[in-house]
Coordinates of C-alpha atoms and ligand atoms in Angstrom, one line a residue:
Chain A
X152 CA 63.5 99.6 89.5
X153 CA 63.6 99.2 85.6
X154 CA 66.9 97.6 84.6
X155 CA 69.2 99.3 82.2
X156 CA 70.0 97.4 79.1
X157 CA 70.4 97.6 75.4
X158 CA 66.9 96.6 75.2
X159 CA 65.7 99.4 77.4
X160 CA 67.6 101.9 75.1
X161 CA 65.9 100.5 72.1
X162 CA 62.4 100.6 73.9
X163 CA 62.9 104.2 75.0
X164 CA 63.9 105.3 71.4
X165 CA 60.7 104.2 70.3
X166 CA 58.6 106.3 72.9
X167 CA 60.9 109.6 73.0
X168 CA 62.8 108.4 76.2
X169 CA 59.7 109.1 78.4
X170 CA 59.9 105.9 80.3
X171 CA 63.1 106.4 82.2
X172 CA 62.5 106.6 85.9
X173 CA 64.2 108.7 88.5
X174 CA 67.4 106.8 89.5
X175 CA 67.0 107.2 93.0
X176 CA 63.9 108.7 95.3
X177 CA 64.2 111.7 97.5
X178 CA 62.0 110.8 100.4
X179 CA 61.3 112.7 103.5
X180 CA 63.1 111.1 106.5
X181 CA 61.4 108.7 108.8
X182 CA 61.6 109.0 112.4
X183 CA 64.0 106.1 113.0
X184 CA 66.1 103.9 111.3
X185 CA 68.2 101.0 112.2
X186 CA 71.3 102.4 110.6
X187 CA 72.0 106.2 109.7
X188 CA 75.1 106.8 107.4
X189 CA 76.4 110.2 107.4
X190 CA 77.9 111.4 104.1
X191 CA 76.7 110.1 100.7
X192 CA 80.1 109.8 99.1
X193 CA 81.3 106.7 97.6
X194 CA 82.4 105.4 100.7
X195 CA 79.0 106.1 102.6
X196 CA 76.8 104.8 99.9
X197 CA 78.9 101.7 99.3
X198 CA 78.5 100.9 103.1
X199 CA 74.8 101.3 102.8
X200 CA 74.7 99.2 99.8
X201 CA 76.6 96.3 101.3
X202 CA 74.7 96.6 104.8
X203 CA 71.7 95.7 102.4
X204 CA 73.1 93.2 99.9
X205 CA 75.4 91.3 102.4
X206 CA 73.6 91.5 105.6
X207 CA 70.0 92.2 104.7
X208 CA 70.0 95.4 106.9
X209 CA 67.6 97.6 104.6
X210 CA 66.0 100.2 107.1
X211 CA 69.0 102.5 106.5
X212 CA 69.0 106.4 105.5
X213 CA 72.0 107.9 104.1
X214 CA 72.0 111.4 105.1
X215 CA 74.2 114.1 102.9
X216 CA 74.6 117.8 103.5
X217 CA 75.0 118.8 99.8
X218 CA 74.2 116.6 96.8
X219 CA 75.4 113.1 96.6
X220 CA 78.8 112.5 95.1
X221 CA 79.6 116.0 95.6
X222 CA 82.4 115.6 98.1
X223 CA 85.9 114.2 96.9
X224 CA 84.0 111.4 95.3
X225 CA 83.3 113.8 92.5
X226 CA 86.4 115.5 92.8
X227 CA 89.0 113.0 92.2
X228 CA 91.1 111.8 89.5
X229 CA 89.9 108.4 89.6
X230 CA 93.1 106.3 89.7
X231 CA 92.4 102.7 90.8
X232 CA 95.1 100.3 91.9
X233 CA 96.0 98.1 94.9
X234 CA 99.9 97.9 94.6
X235 CA 100.4 98.9 98.4
X236 CA 103.3 97.6 100.5
X237 CA 101.8 96.5 103.6
X238 CA 99.4 93.5 103.8
X239 CA 96.4 95.0 105.5
X240 CA 96.3 97.8 102.7
X241 CA 96.8 95.1 99.7
X242 CA 94.0 93.2 101.2
X243 CA 91.5 96.1 101.1
X244 CA 92.6 97.8 98.2
X245 CA 92.8 94.6 95.9
X246 CA 89.2 93.5 97.3
X247 CA 88.1 96.9 96.1
X248 CA 89.9 96.6 92.7
X249 CA 88.4 93.2 92.2
X250 CA 84.8 94.4 93.1
X251 CA 85.4 97.3 90.6
X252 CA 86.1 94.6 87.9
X253 CA 82.3 93.6 88.0
X254 CA 80.9 96.5 89.7
X255 CA 78.8 97.7 86.5
X256 CA 76.9 94.4 86.3
X257 CA 76.5 94.1 89.8
X258 CA 75.0 97.6 90.3
X259 CA 73.6 97.3 86.6
X260 CA 74.8 100.9 86.1
X261 CA 77.9 101.6 83.8
X262 CA 80.7 102.9 86.0
X263 CA 83.1 102.7 83.1
X264 CA 85.8 100.7 85.0
X265 CA 88.8 100.7 82.5
X266 CA 91.7 98.7 83.7
X267 CA 93.9 100.2 81.1
X268 CA 97.0 99.9 83.5
X269 CA 98.9 102.3 86.2
X270 CA 102.3 102.8 86.1
X271 CA 104.5 104.5 88.8
X272 CA 107.6 105.9 87.3
X273 CA 111.1 105.1 89.4
X274 CA 113.2 108.3 88.8
X275 CA 115.7 107.6 91.5
X276 CA 117.8 104.6 92.7
X277 CA 115.8 104.9 95.9
X278 CA 112.5 104.5 94.1
X279 CA 113.8 101.5 92.0
X280 CA 114.7 99.5 95.2
X281 CA 111.4 100.8 96.7
X282 CA 109.3 99.5 93.8
X283 CA 111.0 96.2 93.5
X284 CA 110.4 95.6 97.1
X285 CA 106.7 96.5 96.6
X286 CA 106.5 94.1 93.6
X287 CA 107.8 91.3 95.8
X288 CA 105.3 92.3 98.5
X289 CA 102.6 92.2 95.8
X290 CA 103.7 88.8 94.5
X291 CA 103.1 87.3 97.9
X292 CA 99.9 89.2 98.5
X293 CA 98.5 87.8 95.4
X294 CA 98.2 91.4 93.6
X295 CA 99.7 91.1 90.0
X296 CA 102.4 93.9 89.6
X297 CA 105.6 93.8 87.8
X298 CA 108.9 96.1 87.9
X299 CA 109.3 96.9 84.2
X300 CA 112.4 98.4 82.4
X301 CA 112.5 102.0 80.9
X302 CA 112.1 100.5 77.5
X303 CA 108.9 98.9 78.5
X304 CA 107.7 102.2 79.9
X305 CA 108.6 103.8 76.4
X306 CA 106.7 101.2 74.6
X307 CA 103.6 101.4 76.9
X308 CA 103.5 105.0 76.8
X309 CA 105.1 106.6 73.8
X310 CA 104.7 110.2 74.9
X311 CA 107.0 109.9 78.1
X312 CA 110.5 111.6 77.7
X313 CA 112.6 108.9 79.6
X314 CA 115.7 110.7 79.4
X315 CA 115.4 113.4 82.0
X316 CA 116.7 116.0 81.9
X317 CA 116.7 116.1 85.6
X318 CA 115.2 112.7 86.6
X319 CA 115.5 110.2 83.9
X320 CA 113.0 107.3 84.0
X321 CA 114.8 104.2 85.3
X322 CA 111.9 101.8 85.2
X323 CA 108.5 101.6 86.7
X324 CA 106.1 99.5 89.0
X325 CA 103.3 98.4 86.5
X326 CA 99.8 97.1 87.4
X327 CA 98.2 96.0 84.3
X328 CA 94.7 95.7 86.0
X329 CA 94.8 99.1 87.6
X330 CA 93.1 102.1 85.8
X331 CA 90.3 104.3 86.3
X332 CA 86.4 104.7 86.6
X333 CA 83.7 107.2 86.1
X334 CA 83.6 108.8 89.6
X335 CA 80.1 110.2 89.6
X336 CA 78.8 106.9 88.1
X337 CA 80.2 105.1 91.0
X338 CA 78.1 107.2 93.7
X339 CA 75.1 107.3 91.2
X340 CA 75.2 103.6 90.6
X341 CA 75.4 102.8 94.6
X342 CA 72.6 105.3 95.3
X343 CA 70.3 103.8 92.6
X344 CA 71.0 100.5 93.9
X345 CA 70.4 101.6 97.6
X346 CA 67.3 103.4 96.9
X347 CA 65.9 100.3 95.1
X348 CA 66.6 98.3 98.2
X349 CA 64.2 100.5 99.9
X350 CA 67.0 102.8 101.5
X351 CA 66.5 106.6 102.2
X352 CA 69.0 108.9 100.7
X353 CA 68.4 112.3 102.1
X354 CA 70.3 115.2 100.3
X355 CA 70.5 118.7 101.4
X356 CA 70.4 117.8 105.2
X357 CA 73.1 118.6 107.3
X358 CA 73.8 116.2 110.5
X359 CA 74.4 118.7 113.3
X360 CA 74.6 116.6 116.3
X361 CA 74.8 113.2 117.7
X362 CA 72.3 112.3 120.5
X363 CA 73.6 110.0 123.1
X364 CA 72.3 108.1 126.1
X365 CA 74.5 106.5 128.5
X366 CA 77.5 106.3 126.1
X367 CA 75.4 105.0 123.4
X368 CA 74.1 106.8 120.2
X369 CA 70.2 107.1 120.0
X370 CA 69.9 109.3 117.1
X371 CA 71.0 112.5 115.3
X372 CA 70.0 116.0 114.9
X373 CA 69.6 117.2 111.4
X374 CA 68.6 120.4 109.7
X375 CA 65.3 118.6 109.0
X376 CA 64.9 117.6 112.6
X377 CA 65.7 114.8 114.9
X378 CA 66.0 111.0 113.3
X379 CA 66.4 108.3 115.8
X380 CA 68.7 105.2 115.0
X381 CA 70.6 102.3 116.7
X382 CA 73.9 102.6 114.7
X383 CA 75.6 105.4 113.0
X384 CA 78.3 105.5 110.5
X385 CA 80.1 108.7 110.1
X386 CA 81.7 108.6 106.6
X387 CA 82.4 112.3 105.9
X388 CA 86.0 112.4 104.7
X389 CA 87.3 115.9 105.3
X390 CA 84.7 116.8 107.7
X391 CA 85.2 113.8 109.9
X392 CA 87.0 116.0 112.5
X393 CA 83.9 118.3 112.6
X394 CA 81.6 115.2 112.9
X395 CA 83.7 113.6 115.5
X396 CA 83.6 116.8 117.6
X397 CA 79.6 116.7 117.4
X398 CA 79.8 112.9 118.6
X399 CA 82.3 113.8 121.5
X400 CA 85.5 112.6 120.5
X401 CA 88.7 113.5 118.6
X402 CA 90.3 111.7 115.5
X403 CA 93.8 111.4 114.5
X404 CA 93.0 113.3 111.5
X405 CA 93.9 116.6 109.6
X406 CA 92.2 118.1 106.8
X407 CA 93.8 119.5 103.9
X408 CA 93.3 120.7 100.1
X409 CA 94.2 118.5 97.6
X410 CA 93.6 119.8 93.8
X411 CA 93.5 118.6 90.2
X412 CA 93.1 120.2 86.8
X413 CA 92.1 118.9 83.4
X414 CA 93.1 120.1 80.1
X415 CA 91.1 120.9 77.0
X416 CA 90.2 117.7 75.1
X417 CA 92.9 116.3 72.6
X418 CA 93.1 113.2 70.3
X419 CA 94.2 110.1 72.3
X420 CA 97.9 110.2 73.2
X421 CA 98.3 107.8 76.2
X422 CA 96.2 104.8 77.2
X423 CA 97.8 104.4 80.5
X424 CA 97.9 106.1 83.9
X425 CA 101.5 107.5 84.7
X426 CA 102.1 108.5 88.1
X427 CA 105.4 110.3 88.7
X428 CA 106.2 110.4 92.4
X429 CA 109.7 111.9 92.6
X430 CA 108.7 115.1 90.6
X431 CA 105.2 114.9 91.9
X432 CA 102.6 114.8 89.3
X433 CA 100.5 112.3 87.5
X434 CA 98.3 112.0 84.5
X435 CA 95.9 110.1 82.3
X436 CA 93.5 110.9 79.5
X437 CA 89.8 110.7 80.0
X438 CA 87.5 109.0 77.6
X439 CA 86.6 112.7 76.5
X440 CA 90.2 113.3 75.6
X441 CA 91.1 115.7 78.5
X442 CA 94.4 115.3 80.2
X443 CA 93.4 114.5 84.0
X444 CA 96.3 115.9 86.0
X445 CA 97.1 115.9 89.8
X446 CA 99.9 116.7 92.2
X447 CA 100.6 117.3 95.9
X448 CA 98.3 118.5 98.6
X449 CA 98.7 121.5 100.6
X450 CA 100.3 121.0 104.0
X451 CA 98.1 123.3 106.1
X452 CA 94.7 122.6 107.4
X453 CA 92.1 123.9 105.1
X454 CA 88.5 123.6 104.5
X455 CA 87.9 125.7 101.6
X456 CA 87.8 123.4 98.7
X457 CA 90.3 125.7 96.9
X458 CA 93.8 124.9 95.6
X459 CA 97.2 127.1 95.6
X460 CA 98.6 128.3 92.8
X461 CA 102.0 127.3 93.4
X462 CA 101.1 123.6 93.6
X463 CA 99.4 123.7 90.0
X464 CA 102.8 125.4 88.9
X465 CA 104.7 122.7 90.7
X466 CA 102.6 119.8 89.1
X467 CA 102.5 121.3 85.6
X468 CA 106.3 122.0 85.8
X469 CA 107.0 118.4 86.6
X470 CA 104.6 117.0 83.8
X471 CA 105.9 119.0 81.3
X472 CA 109.5 117.7 82.0
X473 CA 108.0 114.1 81.8
X474 CA 105.6 114.6 78.8
X475 CA 107.0 117.5 76.7
X476 CA 103.8 117.2 74.4
X477 CA 101.7 118.9 76.7
X478 CA 103.6 122.0 77.0
X479 CA 101.0 124.1 75.0
X480 CA 97.9 122.6 76.4
X481 CA 95.4 125.0 77.9
X482 CA 93.8 124.0 80.9
X483 CA 90.1 123.8 81.1
X484 CA 89.2 123.3 84.9
X485 CA 90.8 123.4 88.3
X486 CA 89.3 122.5 91.5
X487 CA 90.1 121.3 95.1
X488 CA 88.7 118.7 97.7
X489 CA 89.2 118.5 101.4
X490 CA 91.3 115.3 102.3
X491 CA 91.4 113.6 105.6
X492 CA 95.1 112.7 106.4
X493 CA 96.2 110.3 109.3
X494 CA 99.6 110.1 110.7
X495 CA 100.5 106.7 108.9
X496 CA 98.6 107.7 105.6
X497 CA 96.3 104.8 106.2
X498 CA 92.5 104.9 106.5
X499 CA 90.4 104.4 109.6
X500 CA 87.5 101.9 109.6
X501 CA 86.4 101.5 113.2
X502 CA 84.2 101.5 116.3
X503 CA 84.6 104.9 118.3
X504 CA 84.4 105.7 121.9
X505 CA 80.7 105.9 121.6
X506 CA 78.9 102.7 121.3
X507 CA 76.9 102.4 118.1
X508 CA 79.0 104.9 116.3
X509 CA 81.5 103.8 113.7
X510 CA 83.9 105.7 111.6
X511 CA 85.1 105.3 108.2
X512 CA 87.7 108.0 107.2
X513 CA 91.3 108.8 106.7
X514 CA 91.4 107.7 103.1
X515 CA 93.1 111.0 102.3
X516 CA 94.4 111.7 98.7
X517 CA 93.7 108.2 97.7
X518 CA 90.4 106.7 98.6
X519 CA 88.4 106.6 95.4
X520 CA 90.1 103.3 94.4
X521 CA 89.0 101.9 97.8
X522 CA 85.2 102.6 97.6
X523 CA 83.9 99.1 97.2
X524 CA 86.2 97.4 99.5
X525 CA 85.9 100.0 102.0
X526 CA 82.0 99.8 101.8
X527 CA 82.2 96.0 102.1
X528 CA 84.5 95.9 105.2
X529 CA 82.6 99.0 106.7
X530 CA 79.2 97.3 106.3
X531 CA 80.5 94.0 108.1
X532 CA 81.9 96.0 111.0
X533 CA 78.6 97.6 111.5
X534 CA 76.6 94.6 111.1
X535 CA 78.8 92.0 113.0
X536 CA 81.1 94.2 115.2
X537 CA 84.2 93.3 113.6
X538 CA 85.2 92.6 109.9
X539 CA 88.6 90.8 108.7
X540 CA 89.4 93.6 106.1
X541 CA 88.8 96.3 108.6
X542 CA 90.5 95.1 112.0
X543 CA 93.8 96.3 111.3
X544 CA 92.6 99.8 110.4
X545 CA 90.9 100.4 113.9
X546 CA 91.5 103.7 115.8
X547 CA 93.3 102.0 118.5
X548 CA 96.1 101.4 116.3
X549 CA 97.5 104.9 117.1
X550 CA 97.5 104.3 120.7
X551 CA 99.1 100.9 120.6
X552 CA 101.6 101.9 117.8
X553 CA 100.6 99.4 115.3
X554 CA 100.8 101.8 112.6
X555 CA 100.1 100.7 108.9
X556 CA 102.7 103.0 107.3
X557 CA 102.1 103.7 103.5
X558 CA 103.4 107.0 103.5
X559 CA 105.9 105.8 100.9
X560 CA 103.2 104.0 98.7
X561 CA 100.9 107.0 98.9
X562 CA 103.6 109.6 99.0
X563 CA 101.9 111.5 95.9
X564 CA 98.2 112.2 95.9
X565 CA 96.2 110.0 94.3
Chain B
X81 CA 97.7 132.7 98.1
X82 CA 98.1 132.8 101.8
X83 CA 100.4 135.3 103.3
X84 CA 101.8 136.0 106.9
X85 CA 103.9 138.7 108.2
X86 CA 106.9 137.2 110.0
X87 CA 106.8 138.5 113.6
X88 CA 110.6 138.3 113.8
X89 CA 111.9 139.9 110.3
X90 CA 108.7 141.8 109.7
X91 CA 108.5 140.6 106.0
X92 CA 105.2 139.7 104.4
X93 CA 105.8 136.2 103.5
X94 CA 103.9 134.3 101.0
X95 CA 103.1 130.5 101.6
X96 CA 105.9 129.3 99.3
X97 CA 108.4 131.0 101.6
X98 CA 107.0 129.3 104.6
X99 CA 106.9 125.6 105.9
X100 CA 103.6 124.7 107.9
X101 CA 104.1 123.0 111.2
X102 CA 100.7 122.1 112.2
X103 CA 98.7 123.0 115.6
X104 CA 100.2 125.3 117.9
X105 CA 100.1 125.2 121.8
X106 CA 100.1 121.6 122.2
X107 CA 100.5 120.7 125.6
X108 CA 103.4 118.0 125.7
X109 CA 103.1 114.8 127.6
X110 CA 106.1 112.5 127.9
X111 CA 107.2 109.5 129.7
X112 CA 105.1 108.8 132.8
X113 CA 102.0 110.3 131.3
X114 CA 98.8 108.3 131.0
X115 CA 98.2 106.6 127.8
X116 CA 95.2 108.7 127.1
X117 CA 97.0 111.9 127.5
X118 CA 100.2 110.7 125.5
X119 CA 97.9 109.4 122.5
X120 CA 96.1 112.6 122.5
X121 CA 99.1 114.9 122.3
X122 CA 100.9 112.7 119.7
X123 CA 97.9 112.1 117.4
X124 CA 94.5 113.5 118.3
X125 CA 93.8 116.9 116.8
X126 CA 90.7 119.0 117.0
X127 CA 91.4 119.8 113.2
X128 CA 88.9 122.8 113.6
X129 CA 86.9 124.5 110.8
X130 CA 87.2 127.8 111.9
X131 CA 89.9 129.7 114.1
X132 CA 93.2 127.7 114.1
X133 CA 96.3 128.4 115.9
X134 CA 99.2 127.2 114.0
X135 CA 103.0 126.9 113.7
X136 CA 104.7 128.2 110.7
X137 CA 108.1 128.5 109.9
X138 CA 109.9 131.4 107.8
X139 CA 111.8 128.7 105.9
X140 CA 113.1 130.9 103.0
X141 CA 113.6 133.7 105.2
X142 CA 114.8 134.2 108.7
X143 CA 114.4 130.5 109.4
X144 CA 112.5 131.0 112.6
X145 CA 109.2 129.5 113.9
X146 CA 106.4 131.9 114.6
X147 CA 102.7 131.1 115.4
X148 CA 99.7 132.4 113.5
X149 CA 95.9 132.7 113.9
X150 CA 94.0 131.8 110.8
X151 CA 90.4 130.6 109.7
X152 CA 90.5 127.3 108.2
X153 CA 87.1 128.0 106.7
X154 CA 88.0 130.9 105.0
X155 CA 91.9 131.4 105.0
X156 CA 91.8 134.8 106.7
X157 CA 94.7 135.5 108.7
X158 CA 94.1 137.3 112.0
X159 CA 97.6 137.9 113.2
X160 CA 101.0 136.3 113.7
X161 CA 103.0 136.5 116.9
X162 CA 106.5 135.1 118.3
X163 CA 106.7 131.3 119.3
X164 CA 107.9 131.9 122.7
X165 CA 104.4 131.8 124.4
X166 CA 102.2 129.0 125.6
X167 CA 98.9 130.8 124.7
X168 CA 97.7 133.4 122.1
X169 CA 98.4 137.1 123.3
X170 CA 95.7 139.4 124.1
X171 CA 96.0 141.6 120.9
X172 CA 95.6 138.5 118.8
X173 CA 92.4 137.3 120.8
X174 CA 90.9 140.6 120.2
X175 CA 91.7 140.7 116.4
X176 CA 89.8 137.4 116.2
X177 CA 86.7 138.5 118.3
X178 CA 86.6 141.7 116.2
X179 CA 86.1 139.6 113.2
X180 CA 84.2 136.6 114.8
X181 CA 82.2 138.0 117.8
X182 CA 80.8 134.6 118.6
X183 CA 84.2 132.7 119.0
X184 CA 85.8 132.0 122.1
X185 CA 89.0 130.4 123.2
X186 CA 88.3 127.0 124.5
Ligands
LIG196 C1 91.8 116.4 93.9 C2 91.7 115.0 94.3 C3 92.0 114.0 93.6 C4 92.0 112.7 94.0 N1 92.5 111.6 93.2 C5 92.3 110.3 93.7 C6 92.5 109.0 92.8 O1 93.2 109.5 91.6 N2 92.4 108.0 93.2 C7 91.8 107.7 94.5 O2 91.8 106.5 94.9 N3 91.5 108.7 95.2 C8 91.7 109.8 94.8 N4 91.3 111.0 95.8 C9 90.8 110.6 96.9 C10 89.4 110.2 96.9 O3 88.7 111.4 96.3 C11 88.6 110.4 98.3 O4 89.4 109.6 99.2 C12 87.5 109.5 98.5 O5 86.3 110.1 97.4 C13 86.5 109.7 99.6 O6 85.2 109.5 99.6 P1 84.2 109.5 100.8 O7 83.0 109.0 100.3 O8 84.9 109.2 102.1 O9 84.1 111.1 100.9 P2 83.2 112.4 100.1 O10 83.1 111.9 98.7 O11 83.9 113.8 100.3 O12 81.9 112.2 100.7 C14 81.8 112.6 102.2 C15 80.4 113.4 102.1 O13 80.0 113.8 103.6 C16 79.2 114.8 103.5 N5 79.2 115.4 104.6 C17 80.1 116.2 105.5 N6 79.8 116.3 106.5 C18 78.4 116.1 106.7 C19 77.4 116.4 107.7 N7 77.7 117.0 108.9 N8 76.2 115.9 107.4 C20 75.7 115.3 106.2 N9 76.7 115.1 105.3 C21 78.1 115.5 105.5 C22 80.0 115.6 102.3 O14 79.1 116.7 101.8 C23 80.5 114.7 101.3 O15 79.5 114.7 100.4 C24 91.4 112.3 95.3 C25 90.9 113.4 96.1 C26 91.2 114.7 95.6 C27 90.3 115.9 96.4
LIG197 ZN1 111.1 136.0 109.0

């Protein structure tokens, strides 16, 4: 693989940019792989990448029914933070956040990580207490966060109306090294690095069945025929239930639509990410100048990748109260993604009832921020059978009542 | 926008008037049941992509729970029926089959 660098840009400028290679190959599937990953979203690709990088397992295929990064990885609002309450969550999300810090260098691909700071507004007494508790927990977990005053909120983000009318801003939980990254670039960067290690990324190919012999996986059926494997990782987010059924088990997951929208581009007005969980909306400004807006998830099972009008209205209404300056902005694009919700709002990284089959799912409304850490943990689990970062997120926690209850921390969709 | 006809008051209600209540016809397992059954009842869901039987409450209307058959892949609603039943009635099954000939109740 030719490395990207300032020198490469200069070199290509001299020869009409004819020397750029394709970022990844599009091979025909082999008959057999050591590991097959279903789903070329961020989590699937990161799993493959760390299998190769950390464990030298490179006979790997990532099979994707659409195009890589076309699922939720290409549909999210790119917020990255690790200010969770429970220890297992803080550990994996902070691992992910810290990997994001150097991911561009690691992958030799600019993922545009922008640690501009994430602010979660406290707009009720209850939220103040909740976030203060989170700030204390984060201090013990080694995650840098701080509970800040409403004056500090106004200083960091002057366009916020902190005086109400309905829910005045009372303070905020502030994570200075949280922020955003370019979502597509995360998928593309991992894909390019995987392809460079000799892995096969097979797009436009759906996995339609899981072949088992004596309770263990031996391969998959796909729209391009049968492919054998020793181990199978199912990393398909909203379609986890569908894939689990094909593998012969059920998951504690329900799929619902989550939506987001962006405005026309405007001059820079805010350089932090603001989340307002009480009124249910959040906003940041992209490098292009668009205001990136998200809100709550629909609460009924849905596979349509479409949002509903009333949620947009709710979200926009809430944000106009919080940021009066946006009241006349035109919205440019609006889309939905199908997110995989668990009962305790925490993910699943686990073995399954079928030997050799592993699942990574349940990231719901907030898994973009977790991609590097999740891939790291999933790769270790698949290579070694257990992984310190993943163990708490196993499937049997539901049966055993060991929930990792983040429904407060992840109460709004991000 | 999703709309359902409330089988009690007859109102064609839109989703903002309704509260979703998850999968219908769950078989309940309580104390004394096996761990597998209890876990299945509490947490495991088929989460089907296709015909889904589900509970809704006419929250901003008559306040009652009712059941509905809906396709989660297209949002098509096949029909609604009162909640006092443990399985979908014949007319609902027929309405689904008319639209999805390959479908069968498992
Ligand atoms: C509107 C919205 C806003 C969000 N905002 C944020 C945010 O600000 N911050 C944050 O951290 N998270 C956010 N999220 C959540 C985040 O996007 C997801 O948790 C994350 O992207 C999940 O990544 P993934 O790789 O697991 O899934 P995906 O990217 O969805 O990848 C799964 C892939 O599997 C493929 N697939 C499915 N079935 C099959 C099959 N049978 N065979 C082959 N391939 C298959 C799909 O085509 C898909 O490409 C948001 C999500 C949405 C929808
Ligand atoms: Zn009614």
